[in-house]
Short mmCIF file of C-alpha atoms and ligand atoms in Angstrom, two decimals:
data_model
loop_
_atom_site.label_atom_id
_atom_site.label_comp_id
_atom_site.label_asym_id
_atom_site.label_seq_id
_atom_site.Cartn_x
_atom_site.Cartn_y
_atom_site.Cartn_z
CA MET A 357 -24.61 3.02 -2.70
CA ALA A 358 -24.62 2.05 -6.30
CA SER A 359 -21.46 0.59 -7.66
CA VAL A 360 -19.10 3.17 -9.08
CA TRP A 361 -17.56 0.62 -11.42
CA ASN A 362 -17.91 1.54 -15.06
CA ALA A 363 -16.23 0.72 -18.32
CA ALA A 364 -14.09 3.87 -18.21
CA LEU A 365 -12.19 2.23 -15.35
CA GLU A 366 -11.06 -0.72 -17.43
CA THR A 367 -7.32 -1.09 -17.82
CA ASN A 368 -7.73 -3.94 -20.32
CA VAL A 369 -5.46 -6.16 -18.29
CA GLU A 370 -7.92 -8.83 -17.26
CA LYS A 371 -6.18 -9.90 -14.09
CA ILE A 372 -6.16 -6.33 -12.80
CA ASP A 373 -9.70 -5.45 -13.90
CA LYS A 374 -11.19 -8.49 -12.19
CA ARG A 375 -9.59 -7.55 -8.90
CA HIS A 376 -10.68 -3.94 -9.19
CA GLN A 377 -14.27 -4.97 -9.84
CA GLU A 378 -14.25 -7.24 -6.83
CA ILE A 379 -12.83 -4.50 -4.61
CA PHE A 380 -15.57 -2.11 -5.73
CA ARG A 381 -18.14 -4.83 -5.10
CA GLN A 382 -16.87 -5.30 -1.57
CA ALA A 383 -16.91 -1.56 -0.98
CA ASP A 384 -20.57 -1.54 -2.05
CA VAL A 385 -21.37 -4.25 0.46
CA LEU A 386 -19.47 -2.37 3.12
CA ALA A 387 -21.53 0.73 2.47
CA ASP A 388 -24.75 -1.15 3.16
CA PRO A 389 -24.86 -2.50 6.73
CA SER A 390 -27.87 -4.70 5.91
CA LYS A 391 -25.68 -6.64 3.48
CA HIS A 392 -22.67 -7.42 5.56
CA GLY A 393 -22.30 -9.58 8.60
CA LYS A 394 -19.64 -8.87 11.15
CA LEU A 395 -17.82 -5.68 10.26
CA THR A 396 -14.52 -6.92 11.65
CA ASP A 397 -14.60 -9.92 9.30
CA MET A 398 -15.59 -7.78 6.34
CA LEU A 399 -12.72 -5.33 6.94
CA LYS A 400 -10.26 -8.16 7.34
CA PHE A 401 -11.44 -9.77 4.12
CA LEU A 402 -11.27 -6.52 2.16
CA GLY A 403 -7.86 -5.65 3.60
CA GLU A 404 -6.42 -9.01 2.61
CA TYR A 405 -7.95 -8.81 -0.82
CA VAL A 406 -6.49 -5.36 -1.47
CA ILE A 407 -3.05 -6.51 -0.33
CA LEU A 408 -3.27 -9.52 -2.64
CA HIS A 409 -4.24 -7.27 -5.55
CA PHE A 410 -1.41 -4.81 -4.89
CA GLN A 411 1.06 -7.66 -4.74
CA GLU A 412 -0.13 -9.08 -8.04
CA GLU A 413 0.08 -5.70 -9.68
CA GLU A 414 3.56 -5.06 -8.28
CA ASP A 415 4.68 -8.51 -9.43
CA LEU A 416 3.53 -7.70 -12.96
CA GLN A 417 5.46 -4.43 -12.75
CA ILE A 418 8.62 -6.18 -11.64
CA THR A 419 8.46 -8.93 -14.25
CA SER A 420 7.72 -6.43 -17.02
CA LYS A 421 10.51 -4.13 -15.76
CA TYR A 422 8.23 -1.14 -15.31
CA SER A 423 10.41 1.90 -14.67
CA GLU A 424 7.85 3.56 -12.37
CA PHE A 425 7.48 0.58 -10.11
CA GLU A 426 8.95 2.22 -7.00
CA ASN A 427 6.73 5.25 -7.36
CA HIS A 428 3.63 3.16 -7.98
CA LYS A 429 4.37 1.01 -4.97
CA LYS A 430 4.53 4.14 -2.80
CA PHE A 431 0.90 4.90 -3.63
CA HIS A 432 -0.10 1.38 -2.62
CA THR A 433 1.80 1.68 0.64
CA ALA A 434 0.22 5.05 1.43
CA PHE A 435 -3.23 3.65 0.79
CA LEU A 436 -2.62 0.68 3.06
CA ALA A 437 -1.54 3.08 5.82
CA SER A 438 -4.85 4.99 5.58
CA PHE A 439 -6.73 1.71 5.48
CA GLN A 440 -4.92 0.52 8.59
CA GLU A 441 -5.60 3.79 10.35
CA MET A 442 -9.33 3.36 9.78
CA ASN A 443 -9.18 -0.24 10.91
CA GLN A 444 -7.49 0.96 14.07
CA ARG A 445 -10.16 3.58 14.60
CA TYR A 446 -12.80 0.89 14.39
CA SER A 447 -11.07 -1.44 16.80
CA ASN A 448 -10.48 1.43 19.22
CA THR A 449 -13.98 2.87 19.19
CA GLY A 450 -16.26 0.18 17.75
CA ASP A 451 -17.80 3.00 15.75
CA LYS A 452 -19.66 1.34 12.89
CA THR A 453 -19.84 4.51 10.80
CA VAL A 454 -16.28 3.59 9.90
CA ALA A 455 -17.80 1.18 7.35
CA LEU A 456 -19.13 4.05 5.27
CA ASP A 457 -15.91 6.02 5.57
CA MET A 458 -13.99 2.95 4.54
CA ALA A 459 -16.23 2.35 1.53
CA LYS A 460 -15.69 5.94 0.47
CA LEU A 461 -11.93 5.79 1.03
CA VAL A 462 -11.66 2.63 -1.05
CA THR A 463 -13.81 3.76 -3.97
CA ASP A 464 -12.52 7.34 -4.16
CA TRP A 465 -8.89 6.35 -3.87
CA LEU A 466 -9.14 3.41 -6.21
CA LYS A 467 -10.99 5.37 -8.86
CA ASP A 468 -8.31 8.08 -8.95
CA HIS A 469 -5.49 5.55 -8.74
CA ILE A 470 -6.85 3.46 -11.60
CA MET A 471 -7.50 6.43 -13.86
CA VAL A 472 -3.96 7.73 -13.54
CA HIS A 473 -1.48 5.17 -12.32
CA ASP A 474 -2.95 1.78 -13.16
CA LYS A 475 -3.91 2.85 -16.65
CA LYS A 476 -0.42 4.16 -17.24
CA PHE A 477 1.07 0.89 -16.13
CA ALA A 478 -1.51 -1.17 -18.03
CA SER A 479 -0.75 0.50 -21.33
CA TYR A 480 2.96 -0.07 -20.76
CA TYR A 481 2.31 -3.66 -19.73
CA ARG A 482 0.17 -4.41 -22.78
CA SER A 483 2.89 -3.03 -25.01
CA THR A 484 5.38 -5.55 -23.57
CA ILE A 485 3.22 -8.57 -24.34
CA LYS A 486 4.02 -10.15 -27.64
CA GLU A 487 1.20 -12.06 -29.17
FE1 LIG B 783 -1.99 0.19 -8.58
#
């Protein structure tokens, strides 16, 4: 699977964009079984990385007093629930096709989330930074 990252996804907040790119990169690896080692490790790594990214983004929202913080956080929480559900499916069944489903979940969700919610926050955030 070719990377779905493209310039249209940039929020122009460097810290956020770097994390997004890395998440897409990991999803690409996940989608190609010849590229990843143990699936359990890969899922754990990706899960932790996504949580770290959400926390950073939420921290920026809190410190910049973003009025839609609560709402934005709900999307993150909902995503993590789906992610966990898939993780559970894998540990219950050992079904490796979960890797592809997971890659699709991550890229599809993230793409939509970035285009609407992250971009909205990013433009607010940039407006609060005085240079
Ligand atoms: Fe977000």
